[in-house]
Amino acid sequence: MVKVSQAGISFINIEDVYDVNAAQNINVQIRTDSPAQATALIGKVVEVQTTIGTFANNNVIVTQAITAGNIQGNIITVPVVLTSTLAGTTVLQATVLGEMTNGALKYQTTVDTRFRATTPAKMLFQAVKSVITPGSSTEVVATVKDKNDVPVEGQTVVFSRAADSSAGRLSAATAVTNSKGEARVVYQANASSPIGGVIINARLLNDNASIGTKTTNITVSKEAVYTTLAFSNVLSTDNIYYTVRGSISVMDGSGRAVPNKEVSIKSYAIEYAQGKVCLLDSNVTYQAANTTDTDGNVNTPEPITFAELVPVLQKTDWIISEDSPEYNYTLDSDEDVNSNNSLDAINPVAIIGGTLSDDGYSFVTDEEGRADFEIRYPIRYSSWVKVRFEASTFLNGSENTQSINYSLPYLASDLRVEDPNLFSPWIGDTSPFGDAGVVCVNSLSVNINAEKNTSKIVLSPYQPVTLCLLTA
């Protein structure tokens, strides 16, 4: 009869998870085939290692000699104490040093266990999907962490609704955080809601850290919820007007385009500027420093000169429209700031083109959820007027509006110098709202002397102004 050896080593009564910052008793059990074999191991050293935390000796490795007190029959039990301030998985390894069988260690084993954080310090709360359609669902997730951002497991989170215009369903009132610190419940939508119409709260059942209540919002919608407004960077002209293509895009809460949706657009001038464009004769001379050759001769390089005629825009800061804030296209008696009996600035923009609805006013989006149009404005108002465009659509009885403040551009090729003449898109090279008393600087001379380390700038006629050089 062949007798099979039962000798071996293992960690006994090991738990799947331990709390951090608490001393944990870990037992190593060595099994022999007889009490005599157990007794023969007295004095042998058991080594235990950990990848997280430390033992009672404040080290990740502890050794302990086997004593008679560790033996009961053919079983040897060696206790160690392990403490960890960090959360995470540890690998424990136990070895009886020096005991070999066929060239290999006879008694060696490993086991995984885990330490978990226990003291909440913060909580993050959000819906997996912030926008869902009627009848669909999303998880809402509360993530609990300690002060070191380590997930805290085993915490009960209480969920509730502060508002629910969708009249939906929350799957549970509480959930317990897992090893990732996450507590999850499911919200199922019913009907469409306004933007952010579902408000869900989360708090810890035992909130010893006074984290408080966290909130997340969900929108339930298949309808249009927002618009975007954009303009092309390409202009066209018939030498009277500039025309720019524009487009409105209408999307639902999930980002999908909404076709056949009515959307309106309006514009009004919010600011204007005064000034004029001048022709500047610019000359730059650079004198490099002298050089000395190997014979000691001093050489003075020929100066380098650069000259060009450039347009210079001398423009005031933006001035608020006299039509503000009512924008009723009427010059009221107390609004004529510059006392010229004229409304500055008028709105020079006409909105044209596009597919209109039955009312002849609103646009209708195409199958891609966009409504294309054009804006047209007289050339002379380009650069001098800032216009606000507002695109609006309706959701659940409320208006959603996207606005852009747009400085009317000019065509770069319309502002040029054909020696010696200046050509600009503006009558008299001046803003339609006046030149603000600008006196043109006709010439700019810059002399840089590297030998003398000097620079000289001469304006004629002299004006204490900031120059903005315009190049195509």
Short mmCIF file of C-alpha atoms in Angstrom, two decimals:
data_model
loop_
_atom_site.label_atom_id
_atom_site.label_comp_id
_atom_site.label_asym_id
_atom_site.label_seq_id
_atom_site.Cartn_x
_atom_site.Cartn_y
_atom_site.Cartn_z
CA MET A 1 0.00 0.00 0.00
CA VAL A 2 1.42 3.37 -1.05
CA LYS A 3 0.93 6.23 1.40
CA VAL A 4 0.50 9.68 -0.20
CA SER A 5 2.14 12.57 1.66
CA GLN A 6 -0.21 15.27 2.97
CA ALA A 7 2.64 17.66 3.73
CA GLY A 8 2.15 21.24 2.57
CA ILE A 9 1.78 24.90 3.50
CA SER A 10 -1.06 27.43 3.15
CA PHE A 11 -2.60 30.59 4.57
CA ILE A 12 -5.63 29.63 6.64
CA ASN A 13 -8.77 31.61 7.38
CA ILE A 14 -7.61 34.27 4.92
CA GLU A 15 -10.32 36.80 4.13
CA ASP A 16 -11.09 38.25 0.72
CA VAL A 17 -10.85 41.81 1.95
CA TYR A 18 -9.44 43.66 4.97
CA ASP A 19 -9.81 47.23 6.19
CA VAL A 20 -6.86 49.60 5.92
CA ASN A 21 -5.24 51.07 9.04
CA ALA A 22 -6.22 48.06 11.15
CA ALA A 23 -3.91 45.25 12.35
CA GLN A 24 -4.88 41.97 10.69
CA ASN A 25 -3.93 38.52 12.05
CA ILE A 26 -2.65 36.27 9.27
CA ASN A 27 -1.98 32.58 9.99
CA VAL A 28 0.40 30.35 8.06
CA GLN A 29 -0.31 26.62 8.44
CA ILE A 30 2.32 23.94 7.77
CA ARG A 31 1.09 20.35 7.50
CA THR A 32 3.39 17.38 8.01
CA ASP A 33 2.74 13.67 7.75
CA SER A 34 3.38 13.00 11.45
CA PRO A 35 3.96 14.71 14.79
CA ALA A 36 7.58 13.61 14.55
CA GLN A 37 8.04 15.46 11.27
CA ALA A 38 6.43 18.54 12.83
CA THR A 39 8.78 18.39 15.79
CA ALA A 40 11.73 18.07 13.42
CA LEU A 41 10.92 21.52 12.02
CA ILE A 42 11.40 23.28 15.37
CA GLY A 43 13.95 26.05 14.84
CA LYS A 44 13.32 26.25 11.11
CA VAL A 45 12.56 29.78 9.88
CA VAL A 46 9.27 30.74 8.26
CA GLU A 47 9.49 33.81 5.98
CA VAL A 48 6.36 35.78 5.03
CA GLN A 49 6.33 38.56 2.39
CA THR A 50 3.68 41.13 1.38
CA THR A 51 3.37 43.52 -1.56
CA ILE A 52 1.19 46.01 0.36
CA GLY A 53 1.49 47.09 3.97
CA THR A 54 4.02 46.02 6.60
CA PHE A 55 4.31 43.42 9.33
CA ALA A 56 4.86 44.09 13.03
CA ASN A 57 8.54 44.75 12.34
CA ASN A 58 7.58 47.63 9.98
CA ASN A 59 8.97 45.68 7.03
CA VAL A 60 7.46 43.92 4.04
CA ILE A 61 9.30 40.72 5.05
CA VAL A 62 9.04 39.04 8.43
CA THR A 63 10.79 35.89 9.63
CA GLN A 64 9.84 33.72 12.58
CA ALA A 65 11.40 30.52 13.92
CA ILE A 66 9.10 27.56 14.56
CA THR A 67 8.71 26.76 18.24
CA ALA A 68 7.10 23.89 20.09
CA GLY A 69 4.25 26.23 20.94
CA ASN A 70 3.38 26.46 17.24
CA ILE A 71 2.86 22.70 16.97
CA GLN A 72 -0.33 20.74 17.54
CA GLY A 73 0.03 17.15 16.41
CA ASN A 74 1.29 17.19 12.86
CA ILE A 75 0.10 20.81 12.26
CA ILE A 76 2.27 23.90 12.70
CA THR A 77 0.59 27.33 12.87
CA VAL A 78 2.70 30.49 12.60
CA PRO A 79 0.83 33.80 13.15
CA VAL A 80 1.93 37.18 11.76
CA VAL A 81 0.34 40.63 12.01
CA LEU A 82 -0.12 42.72 8.85
CA THR A 83 -1.21 46.37 8.63
CA SER A 84 -1.67 48.52 5.50
CA THR A 85 -2.35 52.21 5.07
CA LEU A 86 -2.89 51.69 1.33
CA ALA A 87 -5.84 50.13 -0.41
CA GLY A 88 -5.33 47.54 -3.11
CA THR A 89 -4.50 43.90 -3.75
CA THR A 90 -1.56 42.32 -1.94
CA VAL A 91 0.26 39.11 -2.76
CA LEU A 92 1.28 37.18 0.37
CA GLN A 93 4.01 34.56 0.17
CA ALA A 94 5.07 32.13 2.93
CA THR A 95 8.18 29.91 2.81
CA VAL A 96 9.92 27.53 5.21
CA LEU A 97 13.53 28.41 4.48
CA GLY A 98 15.97 25.60 3.78
CA GLU A 99 13.45 22.78 3.42
CA MET A 100 13.99 21.25 -0.01
CA THR A 101 12.57 18.32 -1.98
CA ASN A 102 14.21 17.27 -5.23
CA GLY A 103 15.97 20.63 -5.48
CA ALA A 104 12.82 22.67 -4.92
CA LEU A 105 11.39 24.36 -1.85
CA LYS A 106 9.16 21.91 -0.04
CA TYR A 107 7.04 24.46 1.80
CA GLN A 108 6.09 27.59 -0.17
CA THR A 109 2.72 29.17 -1.03
CA THR A 110 1.18 32.43 -2.24
CA VAL A 111 -2.27 33.95 -1.91
CA ASP A 112 -4.00 37.20 -2.94
CA THR A 113 -6.07 39.31 -0.62
CA ARG A 114 -7.21 42.92 -0.70
CA PHE A 115 -7.22 46.00 1.52
CA ARG A 116 -10.03 48.51 1.15
CA ALA A 117 -10.29 52.17 2.09
CA THR A 118 -12.82 52.81 4.84
CA THR A 119 -13.02 56.58 5.33
CA PRO A 120 -15.00 58.51 2.70
CA ALA A 121 -13.83 62.05 1.99
CA LYS A 122 -15.48 62.87 -1.33
CA MET A 123 -18.15 61.66 -3.72
CA LEU A 124 -18.53 62.11 -7.47
CA PHE A 125 -21.97 61.69 -9.01
CA GLN A 126 -23.02 61.59 -12.65
CA ALA A 127 -25.28 59.92 -15.15
CA VAL A 128 -23.60 57.61 -17.65
CA LYS A 129 -25.73 59.31 -20.34
CA SER A 130 -26.92 62.84 -19.63
CA VAL A 131 -29.39 62.79 -22.53
CA ILE A 132 -31.70 59.84 -23.24
CA THR A 133 -34.82 59.25 -25.29
CA PRO A 134 -38.28 58.44 -23.88
CA GLY A 135 -38.48 54.80 -22.83
CA SER A 136 -34.70 54.32 -22.62
CA SER A 137 -32.55 54.19 -19.51
CA THR A 138 -29.18 55.15 -18.08
CA GLU A 139 -27.16 54.22 -15.04
CA VAL A 140 -26.41 56.91 -12.49
CA VAL A 141 -23.15 56.33 -10.66
CA ALA A 142 -21.92 57.65 -7.32
CA THR A 143 -18.17 57.14 -6.80
CA VAL A 144 -16.92 57.39 -3.22
CA LYS A 145 -13.22 58.06 -2.51
CA ASP A 146 -11.02 58.76 0.48
CA LYS A 147 -8.74 61.78 0.92
CA ASN A 148 -6.09 60.10 -1.25
CA ASP A 149 -8.59 59.47 -4.09
CA VAL A 150 -8.68 55.76 -3.28
CA PRO A 151 -12.08 54.10 -3.91
CA VAL A 152 -14.01 53.33 -0.71
CA GLU A 153 -15.87 50.03 -0.72
CA GLY A 154 -18.91 48.99 1.28
CA GLN A 155 -20.54 52.41 1.65
CA THR A 156 -24.30 52.70 1.31
CA VAL A 157 -25.42 55.49 -1.02
CA VAL A 158 -28.98 56.82 -0.90
CA PHE A 159 -30.55 57.95 -4.21
CA SER A 160 -33.59 60.19 -4.63
CA ARG A 161 -35.22 62.47 -7.20
CA ALA A 162 -35.51 66.20 -6.65
CA ALA A 163 -37.44 66.63 -9.92
CA ASP A 164 -38.71 64.30 -12.61
CA SER A 165 -40.73 65.89 -15.39
CA SER A 166 -40.33 62.66 -17.37
CA ALA A 167 -42.24 60.69 -14.69
CA GLY A 168 -39.66 57.92 -14.93
CA ARG A 169 -38.47 55.09 -12.69
CA LEU A 170 -35.46 54.76 -10.37
CA SER A 171 -34.45 51.11 -9.88
CA ALA A 172 -33.49 51.35 -6.19
CA ALA A 173 -33.27 53.81 -3.32
CA THR A 174 -29.88 52.56 -2.12
CA ALA A 175 -26.79 50.82 -3.45
CA VAL A 176 -23.50 49.73 -1.87
CA THR A 177 -20.15 50.78 -3.33
CA ASN A 178 -18.07 48.04 -4.94
CA SER A 179 -14.29 47.64 -5.06
CA LYS A 180 -14.15 50.58 -7.48
CA GLY A 181 -16.04 52.76 -5.00
CA GLU A 182 -19.05 52.82 -7.32
CA ALA A 183 -22.70 52.57 -6.34
CA ARG A 184 -25.02 52.23 -9.32
CA VAL A 185 -28.76 52.46 -9.92
CA VAL A 186 -30.74 52.73 -13.15
CA TYR A 187 -33.07 55.55 -14.20
CA GLN A 188 -35.65 54.67 -16.87
CA ALA A 189 -37.30 57.54 -18.70
CA ASN A 190 -40.96 57.86 -19.55
CA ALA A 191 -41.92 61.04 -21.42
CA SER A 192 -39.86 63.88 -22.87
CA SER A 193 -38.62 66.50 -20.43
CA PRO A 194 -37.24 70.03 -20.62
CA ILE A 195 -33.46 70.34 -20.66
CA GLY A 196 -32.18 68.98 -17.34
CA GLY A 197 -35.73 68.15 -16.32
CA VAL A 198 -34.75 65.04 -14.34
CA ILE A 199 -32.74 65.84 -11.21
CA ILE A 200 -31.33 62.95 -9.16
CA ASN A 201 -29.62 63.31 -5.78
CA ALA A 202 -27.12 61.04 -4.05
CA ARG A 203 -25.81 61.06 -0.47
CA LEU A 204 -24.04 58.70 1.90
CA LEU A 205 -26.24 56.91 4.41
CA ASN A 206 -23.57 57.51 7.06
CA ASP A 207 -22.04 60.84 6.10
CA ASN A 208 -19.48 61.30 8.86
CA ALA A 209 -17.30 63.48 6.62
CA SER A 210 -20.19 65.88 5.84
CA ILE A 211 -19.83 65.33 2.10
CA GLY A 212 -23.45 66.35 1.60
CA THR A 213 -25.79 65.77 -1.31
CA LYS A 214 -24.58 65.57 -4.91
CA THR A 215 -26.82 66.20 -7.92
CA THR A 216 -26.89 65.16 -11.56
CA ASN A 217 -29.28 66.18 -14.35
CA ILE A 218 -30.76 64.13 -17.17
CA THR A 219 -32.58 65.37 -20.26
CA VAL A 220 -35.20 63.14 -21.85
CA SER A 221 -35.82 64.26 -25.41
CA LYS A 222 -36.14 63.35 -29.05
CA GLU A 223 -37.00 66.92 -29.94
CA ALA A 224 -34.79 69.84 -30.91
CA VAL A 225 -32.98 71.12 -27.87
CA TYR A 226 -30.32 73.44 -29.23
CA THR A 227 -29.10 75.23 -32.32
CA THR A 228 -25.71 76.23 -33.66
CA LEU A 229 -25.04 79.16 -35.95
CA ALA A 230 -22.05 79.53 -38.26
CA PHE A 231 -20.79 81.69 -41.12
CA SER A 232 -18.45 80.97 -44.00
CA ASN A 233 -15.04 82.64 -44.14
CA VAL A 234 -15.49 83.21 -47.89
CA LEU A 235 -17.10 86.44 -49.16
CA SER A 236 -18.57 87.23 -52.55
CA THR A 237 -19.32 90.67 -53.95
CA ASP A 238 -21.10 92.46 -56.78
CA ASN A 239 -19.18 95.69 -55.98
CA ILE A 240 -22.19 97.01 -54.09
CA TYR A 241 -22.80 94.39 -51.44
CA TYR A 242 -20.85 91.66 -49.70
CA THR A 243 -22.60 88.31 -49.35
CA VAL A 244 -21.67 85.64 -46.80
CA ARG A 245 -23.17 82.16 -46.53
CA GLY A 246 -24.55 81.13 -43.15
CA SER A 247 -26.11 78.02 -41.68
CA ILE A 248 -28.18 77.01 -38.67
CA SER A 249 -27.94 73.44 -37.37
CA VAL A 250 -30.66 72.03 -35.12
CA MET A 251 -29.88 69.02 -32.93
CA ASP A 252 -31.64 66.97 -30.30
CA GLY A 253 -30.22 66.17 -26.90
CA SER A 254 -28.28 63.19 -28.22
CA GLY A 255 -26.56 65.27 -30.90
CA ARG A 256 -28.64 63.97 -33.80
CA ALA A 257 -29.76 66.37 -36.51
CA VAL A 258 -33.44 67.31 -36.45
CA PRO A 259 -35.08 67.68 -39.90
CA ASN A 260 -38.20 69.73 -40.72
CA LYS A 261 -37.78 71.93 -37.66
CA GLU A 262 -38.76 75.58 -37.82
CA VAL A 263 -36.03 77.96 -36.73
CA SER A 264 -35.96 81.74 -36.85
CA ILE A 265 -33.05 84.14 -37.13
CA LYS A 266 -32.82 87.84 -36.47
CA SER A 267 -30.02 90.39 -36.47
CA TYR A 268 -29.35 93.81 -35.00
CA ALA A 269 -26.35 96.12 -34.84
CA ILE A 270 -24.85 96.22 -31.36
CA GLU A 271 -21.66 98.25 -31.89
CA TYR A 272 -19.96 100.48 -34.44
CA ALA A 273 -16.57 102.12 -34.91
CA GLN A 274 -15.23 105.35 -36.38
CA GLY A 275 -11.97 105.99 -38.18
CA LYS A 276 -10.35 105.78 -41.57
CA VAL A 277 -7.71 103.92 -43.52
CA CYS A 278 -4.57 105.83 -44.49
CA LEU A 279 -1.75 105.24 -46.96
CA LEU A 280 1.56 104.97 -45.15
CA ASP A 281 4.93 105.29 -46.84
CA SER A 282 7.03 102.96 -44.71
CA ASN A 283 10.84 102.96 -44.86
CA VAL A 284 13.13 100.77 -42.76
CA THR A 285 16.93 101.12 -42.82
CA TYR A 286 19.22 98.69 -41.03
CA GLN A 287 22.88 99.47 -40.55
CA ALA A 288 24.80 96.37 -39.46
CA ALA A 289 27.71 96.67 -37.04
CA ASN A 290 31.23 97.17 -38.34
CA THR A 291 33.48 94.16 -38.82
CA THR A 292 37.26 93.86 -38.53
CA ASP A 293 39.23 91.60 -40.85
CA THR A 294 42.38 89.64 -40.02
CA ASP A 295 44.57 92.60 -41.03
CA GLY A 296 42.82 94.89 -38.59
CA ASN A 297 40.89 96.79 -41.21
CA VAL A 298 37.45 98.06 -40.17
CA ASN A 299 34.66 97.42 -42.67
CA THR A 300 31.29 99.12 -42.62
CA PRO A 301 28.55 97.06 -44.32
CA GLU A 302 26.20 98.68 -46.79
CA PRO A 303 22.90 99.60 -45.12
CA ILE A 304 19.89 97.45 -45.92
CA THR A 305 16.77 99.41 -46.89
CA PHE A 306 13.20 98.23 -47.22
CA ALA A 307 10.37 100.45 -48.40
CA GLU A 308 6.69 99.84 -49.08
CA LEU A 309 3.34 101.56 -49.20
CA VAL A 310 0.89 99.96 -46.77
CA PRO A 311 -2.69 100.65 -45.70
CA VAL A 312 -3.05 101.59 -42.04
CA LEU A 313 -6.41 101.29 -40.31
CA GLN A 314 -6.87 103.90 -37.61
CA LYS A 315 -9.98 102.80 -35.78
CA THR A 316 -11.67 103.71 -32.52
CA ASP A 317 -12.73 101.17 -29.93
CA TRP A 318 -16.18 99.68 -30.46
CA ILE A 319 -18.98 102.10 -29.57
CA ILE A 320 -22.27 100.75 -28.20
CA SER A 321 -25.17 101.23 -30.58
CA GLU A 322 -27.57 104.04 -29.78
CA ASP A 323 -30.37 101.49 -30.25
CA SER A 324 -29.20 99.56 -27.16
CA PRO A 325 -30.67 97.98 -25.13
CA GLU A 326 -34.16 97.96 -26.68
CA TYR A 327 -33.03 97.43 -30.30
CA ASN A 328 -36.34 98.78 -31.54
CA TYR A 329 -34.81 100.49 -34.62
CA THR A 330 -36.00 103.85 -33.29
CA LEU A 331 -33.84 106.80 -32.19
CA ASP A 332 -35.37 107.83 -28.89
CA SER A 333 -34.79 111.38 -27.67
CA ASP A 334 -32.39 110.31 -24.93
CA GLU A 335 -30.36 107.96 -27.16
CA ASP A 336 -28.80 110.39 -29.66
CA VAL A 337 -25.39 110.28 -27.98
CA ASN A 338 -23.48 111.98 -30.81
CA SER A 339 -26.27 114.51 -31.50
CA ASN A 340 -26.38 113.87 -35.26
CA ASN A 341 -30.13 113.14 -35.37
CA SER A 342 -29.34 109.73 -36.83
CA LEU A 343 -29.50 106.23 -35.35
CA ASP A 344 -25.98 104.88 -35.04
CA ALA A 345 -25.57 102.19 -35.88
CA ILE A 346 -28.30 101.04 -38.20
CA ASN A 347 -28.47 97.34 -38.97
CA PRO A 348 -27.12 97.05 -42.53
CA VAL A 349 -27.68 93.29 -42.84
CA ALA A 350 -30.36 91.61 -44.94
CA ILE A 351 -31.00 87.89 -44.36
CA ILE A 352 -31.84 86.21 -47.66
CA GLY A 353 -32.29 82.78 -49.22
CA GLY A 354 -33.12 79.55 -47.45
CA THR A 355 -36.25 77.41 -47.28
CA LEU A 356 -39.04 79.23 -45.48
CA SER A 357 -41.96 77.87 -43.50
CA ASP A 358 -45.59 78.72 -44.24
CA ASP A 359 -45.33 81.93 -42.24
CA GLY A 360 -42.75 83.24 -44.72
CA TYR A 361 -40.48 84.20 -41.86
CA SER A 362 -38.98 81.11 -40.20
CA PHE A 363 -36.56 78.75 -41.90
CA VAL A 364 -37.11 74.98 -42.03
CA THR A 365 -34.26 72.53 -41.56
CA ASP A 366 -33.55 70.01 -44.31
CA GLU A 367 -33.06 66.25 -43.94
CA GLU A 368 -29.61 66.92 -42.42
CA GLY A 369 -31.05 69.24 -39.78
CA ARG A 370 -29.59 72.41 -41.28
CA ALA A 371 -31.10 75.60 -42.63
CA ASP A 372 -28.80 77.47 -45.00
CA PHE A 373 -29.15 81.17 -45.78
CA GLU A 374 -27.08 84.18 -46.76
CA ILE A 375 -26.47 87.60 -45.28
CA ARG A 376 -26.00 90.65 -47.49
CA TYR A 377 -24.71 94.04 -46.42
CA PRO A 378 -23.41 97.18 -48.19
CA ILE A 379 -19.65 97.15 -48.70
CA ARG A 380 -19.21 100.50 -46.96
CA TYR A 381 -20.36 99.06 -43.60
CA SER A 382 -17.82 96.21 -43.55
CA SER A 383 -15.33 96.33 -40.67
CA TRP A 384 -17.19 99.23 -39.01
CA VAL A 385 -20.30 97.43 -37.67
CA LYS A 386 -20.68 94.51 -35.28
CA VAL A 387 -23.97 92.64 -35.60
CA ARG A 388 -25.57 90.13 -33.27
CA PHE A 389 -27.32 87.19 -34.91
CA GLU A 390 -29.77 85.10 -32.91
CA ALA A 391 -31.11 81.74 -34.08
CA SER A 392 -34.08 80.37 -32.13
CA THR A 393 -36.16 77.22 -32.02
CA PHE A 394 -38.77 75.97 -29.57
CA LEU A 395 -38.77 73.00 -27.18
CA ASN A 396 -41.66 72.11 -24.92
CA GLY A 397 -43.00 75.65 -25.13
CA SER A 398 -39.70 77.34 -24.30
CA GLU A 399 -37.32 79.09 -26.68
CA ASN A 400 -33.74 77.91 -27.19
CA THR A 401 -31.45 80.58 -28.67
CA GLN A 402 -27.91 80.61 -30.03
CA SER A 403 -26.28 84.00 -30.59
CA ILE A 404 -23.10 85.23 -32.30
CA ASN A 405 -21.57 88.70 -32.26
CA TYR A 406 -20.19 89.10 -35.78
CA SER A 407 -17.93 91.88 -37.05
CA LEU A 408 -18.90 92.33 -40.69
CA PRO A 409 -15.82 91.36 -42.74
CA TYR A 410 -14.46 92.95 -45.89
CA LEU A 411 -12.89 91.25 -48.90
CA ALA A 412 -9.11 91.36 -48.51
CA SER A 413 -8.55 92.08 -52.19
CA ASP A 414 -10.71 95.22 -51.90
CA LEU A 415 -8.11 96.87 -49.66
CA ARG A 416 -4.92 97.28 -51.65
CA VAL A 417 -2.21 99.65 -52.79
CA GLU A 418 -1.51 100.14 -56.47
CA ASP A 419 1.50 102.41 -56.35
CA PRO A 420 0.98 105.16 -55.56
CA ASN A 421 -2.77 104.91 -54.93
CA LEU A 422 -4.79 103.45 -52.07
CA PHE A 423 -7.98 101.53 -52.90
CA SER A 424 -10.43 100.61 -50.13
CA PRO A 425 -14.04 99.39 -49.94
CA TRP A 426 -15.06 102.49 -47.97
CA ILE A 427 -16.26 105.80 -49.38
CA GLY A 428 -13.52 108.34 -48.82
CA ASP A 429 -11.56 105.57 -47.08
CA THR A 430 -13.61 106.49 -44.00
CA SER A 431 -16.09 104.82 -41.65
CA PRO A 432 -19.71 105.64 -42.51
CA PHE A 433 -19.98 106.88 -38.92
CA GLY A 434 -17.19 109.45 -39.25
CA ASP A 435 -13.42 109.53 -38.91
CA ALA A 436 -13.32 110.55 -35.21
CA GLY A 437 -10.89 113.34 -36.11
CA VAL A 438 -8.19 111.00 -37.34
CA VAL A 439 -5.18 112.66 -38.99
CA CYS A 440 -3.32 110.28 -41.27
CA VAL A 441 0.34 109.53 -40.69
CA ASN A 442 1.79 109.71 -44.19
CA SER A 443 5.27 108.39 -43.60
CA LEU A 444 7.05 106.14 -41.15
CA SER A 445 10.83 106.06 -41.09
CA VAL A 446 12.67 103.49 -38.98
CA ASN A 447 16.45 103.58 -38.68
CA ILE A 448 18.28 100.83 -36.81
CA ASN A 449 22.02 101.19 -36.25
CA ALA A 450 23.60 98.06 -34.81
CA GLU A 451 27.03 99.72 -34.59
CA LYS A 452 25.75 102.50 -32.35
CA ASN A 453 23.04 100.31 -30.80
CA THR A 454 20.40 102.93 -31.59
CA SER A 455 16.95 102.97 -33.16
CA LYS A 456 15.06 105.97 -34.46
CA ILE A 457 11.42 106.17 -35.52
CA VAL A 458 10.03 109.25 -37.27
CA LEU A 459 6.32 109.77 -38.03
CA SER A 460 5.19 112.52 -40.35
CA PRO A 461 3.09 114.27 -39.37
CA TYR A 462 3.61 113.20 -35.78
CA GLN A 463 0.58 111.60 -34.14
CA PRO A 464 0.51 109.71 -30.81
CA VAL A 465 -1.42 106.77 -32.27
CA THR A 466 -1.12 103.02 -32.41
CA LEU A 467 -0.71 101.82 -35.98
CA CYS A 468 -2.33 98.65 -37.25
CA LEU A 469 -0.67 97.57 -40.49
CA LEU A 470 -3.08 95.72 -42.79
CA THR A 471 -1.75 93.13 -45.18
CA ALA A 472 -3.75 90.89 -47.42
#
